[in-house]
Short mmCIF file of C-alpha atoms and ligand atoms in Angstrom, two decimals:
data_model
loop_
_atom_site.label_atom_id
_atom_site.label_comp_id
_atom_site.label_asym_id
_atom_site.label_seq_id
_atom_site.Cartn_x
_atom_site.Cartn_y
_atom_site.Cartn_z
CA MET Y 16 104.95 65.46 70.86
CA GLY Y 17 108.36 66.74 71.97
CA LEU Y 18 111.73 64.95 72.59
CA LEU Y 19 113.59 65.09 75.80
CA ILE Y 20 117.33 64.07 75.95
CA LYS Y 21 118.08 63.40 79.66
CA GLN Y 22 121.45 63.67 81.38
CA GLY Y 23 123.98 63.69 78.58
CA GLU Y 24 127.32 65.37 78.69
CA ILE Y 25 126.35 68.38 76.53
CA VAL Y 26 129.22 69.74 74.69
CA THR Y 27 129.39 72.80 72.39
CA ALA Y 28 132.47 74.61 70.96
CA ALA Y 29 132.55 76.71 74.21
CA GLU Y 30 130.77 74.70 77.07
CA ARG Y 31 130.61 71.24 78.47
CA PHE Y 32 128.10 70.33 81.29
CA ARG Y 33 125.62 67.56 82.19
CA GLY Y 34 122.11 68.36 81.42
CA ASP Y 35 118.89 68.01 79.58
CA ILE Y 36 117.67 69.17 76.15
CA TYR Y 37 114.02 69.57 75.16
CA CYS Y 38 113.13 69.74 71.41
CA GLU Y 39 109.79 70.55 69.93
CA GLY Y 40 108.51 71.75 66.61
CA GLY Y 41 111.92 70.95 64.92
CA GLN Y 42 113.80 73.23 67.32
CA ILE Y 43 115.58 73.13 70.63
CA THR Y 44 113.25 74.94 73.10
CA ALA Y 45 114.96 74.40 76.42
CA ILE Y 46 118.38 73.39 77.86
CA ALA Y 47 119.03 73.17 81.54
CA SER Y 48 120.61 70.86 84.17
CA SER Y 49 117.35 69.14 84.55
CA LEU Y 50 114.03 69.27 82.66
CA ASP Y 51 110.63 67.39 82.99
CA LYS Y 52 108.45 65.97 80.24
CA ARG Y 53 105.92 68.40 79.05
CA SER Y 54 103.45 66.15 77.66
CA ALA Y 55 102.70 62.35 78.34
CA LYS Y 56 103.50 61.76 74.52
CA ASP Y 57 107.04 63.15 74.78
CA GLU Y 58 109.70 60.66 73.76
CA VAL Y 59 112.68 60.38 76.32
CA ILE Y 60 116.22 59.46 75.42
CA ASP Y 61 118.44 58.50 78.41
CA ALA Y 62 121.82 59.93 77.19
CA SER Y 63 123.72 59.27 80.44
CA GLY Y 64 127.30 58.19 79.78
CA ALA Y 65 127.17 59.74 76.24
CA TYR Y 66 128.04 63.06 74.69
CA VAL Y 67 125.39 65.21 73.38
CA LEU Y 68 126.78 67.21 70.42
CA PRO Y 69 125.57 69.56 67.75
CA GLY Y 70 124.83 67.51 64.60
CA GLY Y 71 127.96 67.70 62.44
CA VAL Y 72 128.13 70.27 59.59
CA GLU Y 73 130.10 68.93 56.57
CA PRO Y 74 131.44 71.78 54.54
CA HIS Y 75 132.69 69.70 51.50
CA VAL Y 76 130.99 66.84 49.49
CA HIS Y 77 130.23 65.85 46.06
CA MET Y 78 127.24 63.68 45.56
CA GLU Y 79 126.44 62.39 42.08
CA LEU Y 80 129.08 64.73 40.58
CA PRO Y 81 129.87 64.03 36.81
CA PHE Y 82 133.71 64.01 36.95
CA MET Y 83 136.46 62.63 34.78
CA GLY Y 84 134.16 60.57 32.55
CA SER Y 85 132.21 59.11 35.40
CA GLU Y 86 129.80 60.20 38.32
CA SER Y 87 130.58 60.06 41.96
CA SER Y 88 128.82 56.88 43.27
CA ASP Y 89 126.79 58.27 46.12
CA ASP Y 90 123.70 60.17 45.20
CA PHE Y 91 122.23 62.85 47.45
CA GLU Y 92 120.06 60.19 49.08
CA THR Y 93 122.65 57.55 49.80
CA GLY Y 94 125.47 60.02 50.54
CA SER Y 95 123.28 62.02 53.09
CA THR Y 96 122.10 58.86 54.62
CA ALA Y 97 125.84 57.87 55.15
CA ALA Y 98 126.38 61.35 56.54
CA VAL Y 99 123.57 60.90 59.08
CA ALA Y 100 124.77 57.41 60.13
CA GLY Y 101 128.09 59.12 60.96
CA GLY Y 102 126.62 62.03 63.03
CA THR Y 103 126.57 64.69 60.32
CA THR Y 104 123.23 66.44 60.07
CA THR Y 105 123.97 69.06 57.43
CA ILE Y 106 126.07 68.75 54.23
CA ILE Y 107 127.24 71.44 51.89
CA ASP Y 108 127.62 70.09 48.19
CA LEU Y 109 129.15 72.12 45.19
CA ALA Y 110 127.21 73.00 42.12
CA ILE Y 111 129.69 72.69 39.26
CA PRO Y 112 128.56 74.20 36.02
CA GLY Y 113 130.86 73.38 33.12
CA ARG Y 114 133.15 75.88 31.36
CA GLY Y 115 130.81 78.01 29.11
CA GLN Y 116 127.73 77.11 31.20
CA SER Y 117 125.60 79.60 33.11
CA LEU Y 118 126.01 79.46 36.81
CA LEU Y 119 122.26 79.57 37.17
CA ASP Y 120 121.79 76.47 34.89
CA GLY Y 121 124.33 74.70 37.21
CA LEU Y 122 122.48 75.70 40.31
CA ARG Y 123 119.05 74.65 38.92
CA ILE Y 124 120.61 71.14 38.01
CA TRP Y 125 122.04 70.76 41.43
CA MET Y 126 118.99 71.91 43.25
CA GLU Y 127 116.94 69.22 41.30
CA LYS Y 128 119.45 66.55 42.16
CA ALA Y 129 119.67 67.39 45.84
CA GLU Y 130 115.76 67.14 46.35
CA LYS Y 131 116.26 63.52 47.49
CA THR Y 132 118.74 64.53 50.28
CA VAL Y 133 117.57 63.00 53.73
CA CYS Y 134 119.18 65.79 55.94
CA ASP Y 135 119.32 69.53 55.52
CA TYR Y 136 121.75 70.75 52.88
CA ALA Y 137 123.25 73.89 51.33
CA LEU Y 138 125.23 74.52 48.32
CA HIS Y 139 128.31 76.29 47.18
CA MET Y 140 128.73 77.43 43.65
CA ALA Y 141 131.69 76.47 41.44
CA VAL Y 142 132.99 79.26 39.11
CA THR Y 143 134.76 77.43 36.41
CA TRP Y 144 135.19 80.25 33.85
CA PHE Y 145 134.73 84.03 33.64
CA GLY Y 146 132.15 85.39 31.18
CA GLU Y 147 130.17 88.44 30.39
CA LYS Y 148 127.33 87.44 32.88
CA THR Y 149 129.44 85.77 35.59
CA ALA Y 150 129.47 88.96 37.84
CA GLU Y 151 125.72 89.36 37.59
CA GLU Y 152 125.18 85.66 38.38
CA ILE Y 153 127.49 85.67 41.28
CA SER Y 154 125.63 88.53 42.73
CA PHE Y 155 122.26 86.73 42.09
CA CYS Y 156 123.61 83.69 43.95
CA VAL Y 157 124.46 85.78 46.98
CA ARG Y 158 121.35 88.06 47.08
CA GLU Y 159 118.65 85.68 45.86
CA ALA Y 160 119.64 82.10 45.88
CA GLY Y 161 121.14 81.76 49.33
CA VAL Y 162 124.50 80.54 47.86
CA PRO Y 163 127.19 82.98 48.98
CA SER Y 164 130.47 80.85 48.66
CA PHE Y 165 132.13 80.14 45.34
CA LYS Y 166 134.76 77.58 44.66
CA SER Y 167 137.36 77.89 41.85
CA PHE Y 168 139.84 75.13 40.82
CA MET Y 169 143.45 76.06 40.07
CA ALA Y 170 144.00 72.48 39.06
CA TYR Y 171 142.12 70.33 36.36
CA LYS Y 172 143.56 72.36 33.48
CA GLY Y 173 141.50 72.05 30.44
CA ALA Y 174 138.41 70.99 32.25
CA ILE Y 175 136.98 73.02 35.20
CA GLY Y 176 140.18 74.87 36.17
CA VAL Y 177 140.61 78.61 35.79
CA ASP Y 178 143.71 80.66 35.09
CA ASP Y 179 144.96 83.53 37.40
CA ASP Y 180 143.40 86.27 35.14
CA GLU Y 181 139.85 84.54 35.50
CA LEU Y 182 140.59 84.03 39.14
CA PHE Y 183 141.35 87.63 39.66
CA GLN Y 184 138.04 88.62 38.13
CA ILE Y 185 136.17 86.00 39.95
CA MET Y 186 137.53 87.15 43.27
CA THR Y 187 136.93 90.78 42.40
CA CYS Y 188 133.24 90.37 41.62
CA THR Y 189 132.74 87.83 44.48
CA ARG Y 190 134.03 90.27 47.02
CA GLU Y 191 131.77 93.05 45.47
CA ALA Y 192 128.74 90.69 45.74
CA GLY Y 193 129.86 89.95 49.51
CA GLY Y 194 130.52 86.34 48.92
CA LEU Y 195 133.30 84.19 49.92
CA THR Y 196 135.96 82.57 47.53
CA MET Y 197 136.93 78.94 48.12
CA ILE Y 198 140.07 77.54 46.34
CA HIS Y 199 141.39 74.26 45.23
CA ALA Y 200 145.02 75.02 45.24
CA GLU Y 201 147.33 73.13 42.79
CA HIS Y 202 149.37 74.50 39.92
CA GLY Y 203 147.29 73.09 36.97
CA ASP Y 204 149.99 73.75 34.28
CA VAL Y 205 152.66 72.06 36.31
CA VAL Y 206 150.46 69.07 37.06
CA ALA Y 207 149.58 68.68 33.39
CA ASN Y 208 153.15 68.78 32.31
CA LEU Y 209 154.31 66.36 34.97
CA GLN Y 210 151.44 63.99 34.10
CA LYS Y 211 152.38 64.06 30.37
CA LYS Y 212 156.09 63.46 31.19
CA LEU Y 213 155.45 60.55 33.59
CA ILE Y 214 153.03 58.79 31.13
CA SER Y 215 155.41 59.18 28.30
CA GLU Y 216 158.05 57.34 30.39
CA GLY Y 217 155.62 54.51 31.04
CA LYS Y 218 154.92 55.44 34.62
CA THR Y 219 151.22 54.77 34.51
CA GLU Y 220 150.49 53.17 37.85
CA PRO Y 221 148.53 54.93 40.72
CA ARG Y 222 151.73 55.62 42.68
CA TYR Y 223 152.61 58.25 40.05
CA HIS Y 224 149.58 60.23 40.90
CA GLU Y 225 151.35 61.89 43.92
CA VAL Y 226 154.52 62.26 41.96
CA SER Y 227 152.61 64.26 39.34
CA ARG Y 228 151.21 66.65 42.00
CA PRO Y 229 153.92 67.19 44.56
CA SER Y 230 153.27 69.20 47.80
CA TYR Y 231 155.26 72.12 46.47
CA VAL Y 232 152.73 72.52 43.70
CA GLU Y 233 149.98 72.80 46.19
CA GLY Y 234 152.05 75.08 48.37
CA GLU Y 235 152.80 77.56 45.53
CA ALA Y 236 149.27 77.51 44.47
CA THR Y 237 147.94 78.19 47.93
CA ALA Y 238 150.33 81.05 48.26
CA ARG Y 239 149.45 82.44 44.91
CA ALA Y 240 145.54 82.25 45.79
CA ILE Y 241 146.27 84.04 49.06
CA MET Y 242 148.30 86.66 47.12
CA LEU Y 243 145.28 87.05 44.65
CA ALA Y 244 142.87 87.37 47.58
CA ARG Y 245 145.09 90.00 49.06
CA ALA Y 246 145.27 91.94 45.81
CA THR Y 247 141.55 91.87 45.31
CA GLY Y 248 140.62 92.37 49.02
CA GLN Y 249 138.79 89.17 49.11
CA LYS Y 250 138.42 86.63 51.91
CA LEU Y 251 139.41 83.02 50.98
CA TYR Y 252 138.62 79.55 52.22
CA VAL Y 253 141.38 76.99 51.19
CA VAL Y 254 139.64 73.59 50.82
CA HIS Y 255 141.32 70.09 51.47
CA MET Y 256 144.85 71.25 52.51
CA THR Y 257 147.36 68.30 52.64
CA CYS Y 258 150.84 69.56 53.37
CA ARG Y 259 153.37 71.52 55.17
CA GLU Y 260 153.91 74.10 52.34
CA ALA Y 261 150.15 74.97 52.11
CA LEU Y 262 149.82 75.24 55.96
CA GLU Y 263 152.93 77.55 56.12
CA ALA Y 264 151.26 79.85 53.46
CA VAL Y 265 147.92 79.99 55.32
CA THR Y 266 149.64 80.43 58.62
CA GLU Y 267 151.57 83.37 57.31
CA ALA Y 268 148.51 84.98 55.89
CA LYS Y 269 146.66 84.61 59.15
CA LEU Y 270 149.39 86.02 61.10
CA ARG Y 271 149.39 89.03 58.71
CA GLY Y 272 145.77 89.36 59.60
CA GLN Y 273 144.42 88.43 56.12
CA GLU Y 274 140.93 86.75 56.26
CA VAL Y 275 141.83 83.23 55.19
CA TYR Y 276 140.07 80.09 56.45
CA ALA Y 277 141.64 76.46 56.24
CA GLU Y 278 140.17 73.12 55.76
CA THR Y 279 141.79 69.70 55.97
CA CYS Y 280 140.32 66.18 55.81
CA PRO Y 281 140.84 62.91 57.78
CA GLN Y 282 142.52 61.14 54.87
CA TYR Y 283 145.32 63.69 54.84
CA LEU Y 284 145.76 63.38 58.57
CA LEU Y 285 145.71 59.63 58.82
CA LEU Y 286 147.12 58.08 55.62
CA ASP Y 287 150.52 58.43 53.79
CA ASP Y 288 151.48 57.91 50.20
CA GLU Y 289 152.47 54.27 50.86
CA VAL Y 290 148.87 53.54 50.02
CA TYR Y 291 149.48 54.20 46.41
CA LYS Y 292 151.83 51.23 46.34
CA LYS Y 293 149.26 48.67 47.13
CA PRO Y 294 149.31 45.79 44.63
CA ASP Y 295 146.64 44.86 42.10
CA PHE Y 296 145.69 48.42 41.41
CA GLU Y 297 144.23 48.90 44.98
CA GLY Y 298 146.25 52.06 45.15
CA ALA Y 299 143.55 53.59 42.69
CA ALA Y 300 141.16 53.76 45.59
CA TYR Y 301 143.24 56.54 47.22
CA VAL Y 302 143.61 58.68 43.97
CA MET Y 303 142.04 62.01 44.88
CA SER Y 304 143.40 65.52 44.35
CA PRO Y 305 145.38 66.94 46.03
CA PRO Y 306 146.88 63.49 46.75
CA ILE Y 307 147.81 61.73 49.93
CA ARG Y 308 151.19 62.89 51.05
CA PRO Y 309 154.48 61.19 52.05
CA LYS Y 310 155.10 60.63 55.71
CA GLY Y 311 155.87 63.72 57.72
CA HIS Y 312 153.07 66.02 56.44
CA GLN Y 313 150.47 64.30 58.59
CA GLU Y 314 152.10 65.41 61.80
CA VAL Y 315 152.54 68.98 60.48
CA LEU Y 316 148.89 69.09 59.74
CA TRP Y 317 147.96 67.73 63.25
CA GLY Y 318 150.18 70.61 64.45
CA GLY Y 319 148.03 72.95 62.52
CA ILE Y 320 144.93 71.60 64.16
CA GLU Y 321 146.40 71.90 67.75
CA ALA Y 322 147.75 75.38 66.94
CA GLY Y 323 144.27 76.46 65.77
CA VAL Y 324 145.25 77.27 62.24
CA PHE Y 325 142.81 74.88 60.67
CA ASP Y 326 139.17 76.09 60.93
CA THR Y 327 137.30 73.09 59.59
CA ILE Y 328 137.51 69.36 58.96
CA GLY Y 329 135.65 68.36 55.77
CA THR Y 330 135.91 65.14 53.83
CA ASP Y 331 135.78 66.10 50.17
CA HIS Y 332 133.51 63.00 49.98
CA CYS Y 333 133.54 62.00 46.29
CA PRO Y 334 133.32 58.23 46.04
CA PHE Y 335 134.09 56.03 42.96
CA ASN Y 336 133.82 52.41 42.86
CA GLN Y 337 136.97 50.31 42.13
CA LYS Y 338 134.97 48.30 39.80
CA GLY Y 339 133.86 50.02 36.71
CA GLN Y 340 134.99 53.44 37.69
CA LYS Y 341 138.61 53.59 39.17
CA GLU Y 342 139.40 50.80 36.62
CA MET Y 343 138.99 53.34 33.90
CA GLY Y 344 142.52 54.33 34.68
CA ARG Y 345 144.16 50.84 34.91
CA ASP Y 346 146.68 51.80 32.11
CA ASP Y 347 147.01 55.53 32.87
CA PHE Y 348 146.75 56.96 36.34
CA THR Y 349 145.57 60.40 34.90
CA LYS Y 350 142.33 58.64 33.91
CA ILE Y 351 141.43 57.36 37.38
CA PRO Y 352 138.46 59.32 38.62
CA ASN Y 353 139.64 61.43 41.57
CA GLY Y 354 137.98 61.07 44.86
CA ALA Y 355 137.01 58.80 47.86
CA ALA Y 356 134.31 58.29 50.23
CA GLY Y 357 134.56 59.71 53.79
CA VAL Y 358 131.32 61.69 54.91
CA GLU Y 359 130.39 58.89 57.23
CA HIS Y 360 133.54 58.70 59.14
CA ARG Y 361 134.63 62.33 59.78
CA VAL Y 362 133.12 62.63 63.18
CA GLN Y 363 134.22 59.34 64.42
CA LEU Y 364 137.79 59.55 63.03
CA LEU Y 365 138.42 63.00 64.48
CA TYR Y 366 137.12 61.83 67.80
CA THR Y 367 139.29 58.72 67.88
CA TYR Y 368 142.54 60.29 66.43
CA GLY Y 369 142.12 63.78 67.72
CA VAL Y 370 140.29 63.73 71.08
CA CYS Y 371 141.30 60.28 72.29
CA THR Y 372 145.00 60.93 71.55
CA ASP Y 373 144.77 64.29 73.52
CA ARG Y 374 145.61 66.37 70.56
CA ILE Y 375 142.32 68.39 70.90
CA ASP Y 376 139.67 68.71 73.58
CA MET Y 377 135.96 67.98 73.08
CA ASN Y 378 135.22 71.77 72.53
CA ARG Y 379 137.71 72.10 69.73
CA PHE Y 380 136.36 68.81 68.26
CA VAL Y 381 132.86 70.29 68.13
CA ASP Y 382 134.20 73.46 66.78
CA LEU Y 383 136.02 71.79 63.78
CA VAL Y 384 133.29 69.37 62.90
CA ALA Y 385 130.14 71.53 63.35
CA THR Y 386 130.31 75.02 64.83
CA ARG Y 387 133.13 76.65 62.55
CA PRO Y 388 131.70 75.34 59.35
CA ALA Y 389 128.44 76.55 60.31
CA ARG Y 390 129.83 80.07 61.29
CA ILE Y 391 132.00 80.38 58.11
CA PHE Y 392 129.33 79.38 55.82
CA GLY Y 393 126.41 81.33 57.38
CA LEU Y 394 124.57 78.57 59.06
CA TYR Y 395 125.20 79.47 62.55
CA PRO Y 396 123.31 79.46 65.08
CA ARG Y 397 120.69 77.64 63.33
CA LYS Y 398 123.09 74.78 62.66
CA GLY Y 399 126.35 73.81 64.35
CA SER Y 400 125.28 74.62 67.77
CA LEU Y 401 123.11 73.56 70.69
CA THR Y 402 121.07 76.77 71.20
CA VAL Y 403 117.46 77.44 72.17
CA GLY Y 404 115.85 78.51 68.98
CA GLY Y 405 118.28 76.44 66.81
CA ASP Y 406 117.43 73.51 64.72
CA ALA Y 407 117.12 70.32 66.78
CA ASP Y 408 120.04 68.50 64.86
CA ILE Y 409 121.76 66.52 67.49
CA THR Y 410 124.40 63.63 67.65
CA ILE Y 411 124.56 61.52 70.69
CA TYR Y 412 127.97 59.99 70.85
CA ASP Y 413 128.65 56.96 73.08
CA PRO Y 414 132.35 56.96 73.92
CA SER Y 415 132.50 53.33 74.99
CA GLY Y 416 133.79 50.43 73.03
CA GLU Y 417 135.46 50.45 69.58
CA SER Y 418 135.00 49.00 66.07
CA LYS Y 419 136.73 48.63 62.80
CA LEU Y 420 135.74 50.56 59.68
CA SER Y 421 135.06 48.58 56.44
CA ALA Y 422 133.47 48.81 53.06
CA LYS Y 423 131.56 45.77 54.13
CA THR Y 424 129.74 47.73 56.82
CA HIS Y 425 129.74 51.42 55.79
CA HIS Y 426 126.78 53.20 54.36
CA HIS Y 427 128.69 54.81 51.50
CA ARG Y 428 127.54 53.37 48.02
CA CYS Y 429 131.21 52.51 47.27
CA ASP Y 430 133.05 49.09 47.05
CA ARG Y 431 136.16 50.40 48.91
CA SER Y 432 136.91 52.31 52.14
CA ILE Y 433 140.20 54.17 52.26
CA PHE Y 434 139.92 53.63 56.04
CA GLU Y 435 139.60 49.83 55.74
CA GLY Y 436 140.58 48.25 58.98
CA PHE Y 437 141.04 51.59 61.03
CA VAL Y 438 139.99 51.26 64.64
CA VAL Y 439 137.51 53.82 65.82
CA LYS Y 440 136.68 54.50 69.45
CA GLY Y 441 133.07 54.96 70.40
CA ARG Y 442 129.96 55.14 68.13
CA VAL Y 443 127.27 57.48 66.92
CA ALA Y 444 124.49 56.18 69.06
CA LYS Y 445 121.66 58.41 68.08
CA VAL Y 446 121.21 61.10 65.56
CA ILE Y 447 118.31 63.57 65.64
CA LEU Y 448 117.18 65.65 62.56
CA GLY Y 449 114.81 68.47 63.35
CA GLY Y 450 113.65 66.89 66.64
CA LYS Y 451 113.13 63.39 65.08
CA ILE Y 452 115.26 60.37 65.72
CA ALA Y 453 116.82 59.55 62.37
CA PHE Y 454 119.43 57.01 63.50
CA SER Y 455 119.27 54.88 66.55
CA ASP Y 456 121.73 52.13 67.62
CA GLY Y 457 122.39 51.28 63.97
CA ASP Y 458 118.79 51.63 62.66
CA LEU Y 459 118.28 54.34 60.03
CA LYS Y 460 114.87 56.04 59.98
CA VAL Y 461 115.53 58.63 57.33
CA GLU Y 462 113.36 59.71 54.56
CA ARG Y 463 114.17 60.51 50.94
CA GLY Y 464 113.65 64.25 50.24
CA ALA Y 465 112.97 65.11 53.90
CA GLY Y 466 116.03 67.42 54.00
CA ARG Y 467 115.50 71.04 53.35
CA PHE Y 468 117.66 73.36 51.27
CA VAL Y 469 118.96 76.00 53.63
CA LYS Y 470 119.42 79.35 52.19
CA ARG Y 471 122.44 80.99 53.60
CA PRO Y 472 123.13 84.75 54.24
CA VAL Y 473 126.59 86.01 53.83
CA GLY Y 474 128.86 84.54 56.35
CA PRO Y 475 131.09 84.60 58.45
O1 LIG N 525 139.78 64.18 44.22
C1 LIG N 525 138.93 65.02 44.42
N1 LIG N 525 139.22 65.86 45.34
N2 LIG N 525 137.74 65.04 43.89
C2 LIG N 525 136.79 65.92 44.10
C3 LIG N 525 136.92 67.18 43.40
C4 LIG N 525 137.72 68.17 44.19
O2 LIG N 525 138.74 68.51 43.73
O3 LIG N 525 137.22 68.65 45.18
ZN1 LIG N 526 139.01 70.30 45.13
ZN1 LIG N 527 136.03 68.71 46.58
#
């Protein structure tokens, strides 16, 4: 039995036209201005009035991540279900072995956890230290495991953070293996010292989270990571960029011709640091690293999107409940688990605040949420595109109407939404995973464990 999607506005990163798509055997098998059913048993979706988009590819999530004495509250099943409800059909999580732990042990643990994912998924590997076997293990991940992207943290000193010497070695051997380095850019030593100073002064509330990690701390680390990548001849992907200084460093590198990719997230485009001042410890819901920035940075980031400097929009989805988790830092903001939920709203927020405000067109929108992440991380054209022979992962977006986001209605397993009350335009009407309808007008038909691990070749 096939699936025929009729008369939608088909949008890819490069094209936009009205037409039909036929899916069979999990793949797209035909795209044309008009197609007929091939069998009486074929299912037909009338997509007239709606956009037919490649399923979203989310480059940055953390499901069931053990972190800061807790664990992110979405597991691979609930988090991937929320992703699907929001029009994302492939997620890339990050296996994070601890300092001293083998990369391959970390990979095995994450592969086991991820077995319950409802949509297709891939993994990045975190390199949190450099030991005798690290080079060999990185090479194994690239050649054998289908995991060719490696994230290191310049922040989180004393936990999963690395120093410059380690980073130099990590970048060198990742380049030799043909992999991509990803970087969390914040100056770990400066953050640790500012945190200590603030706490000793009795400044313990969530509002001091941003004060302890100012934007110049991110800007400096971004420039340093770019310099290390230049010195080692390595290509670099900068995750969750939040500020003017980081954008300037990346823009300069790109103009110089250095292979540097840039990601930002909806929360950094749409929120400012006033959120940390909410009463009753509600500011804790927004504690993430890097932090939400003061007013002004958001417009600069939008400029980076319009100018084409940003390559992808991720979410850094890493939810923690207020109750029982964020509360751990009630008397000390440095103990608030860092992270928030977002995977469900990435597509809808960028459509509303990017496309509907005329900042970007539909092609650029598709590129940011699906095609570029798929290309950079070696998933294209199987994912992130509407291509004959590609996977039939499709999002049908109805642009009519509007609604409000809320923790009461989202699918994230989290008691807070950092986008509570945000108005979004249109809705994800249907989501197709491998040619099967997985979400239809609010009804989920996903299956625990139905997602496949996608081995990736070296991208981009
Ligand atoms: O606050 C954050 N970002 N939590 C998740 C871990 C990370 O740094 O990506
Ligand atoms: Zn990070
Ligand atoms: Zn992250």
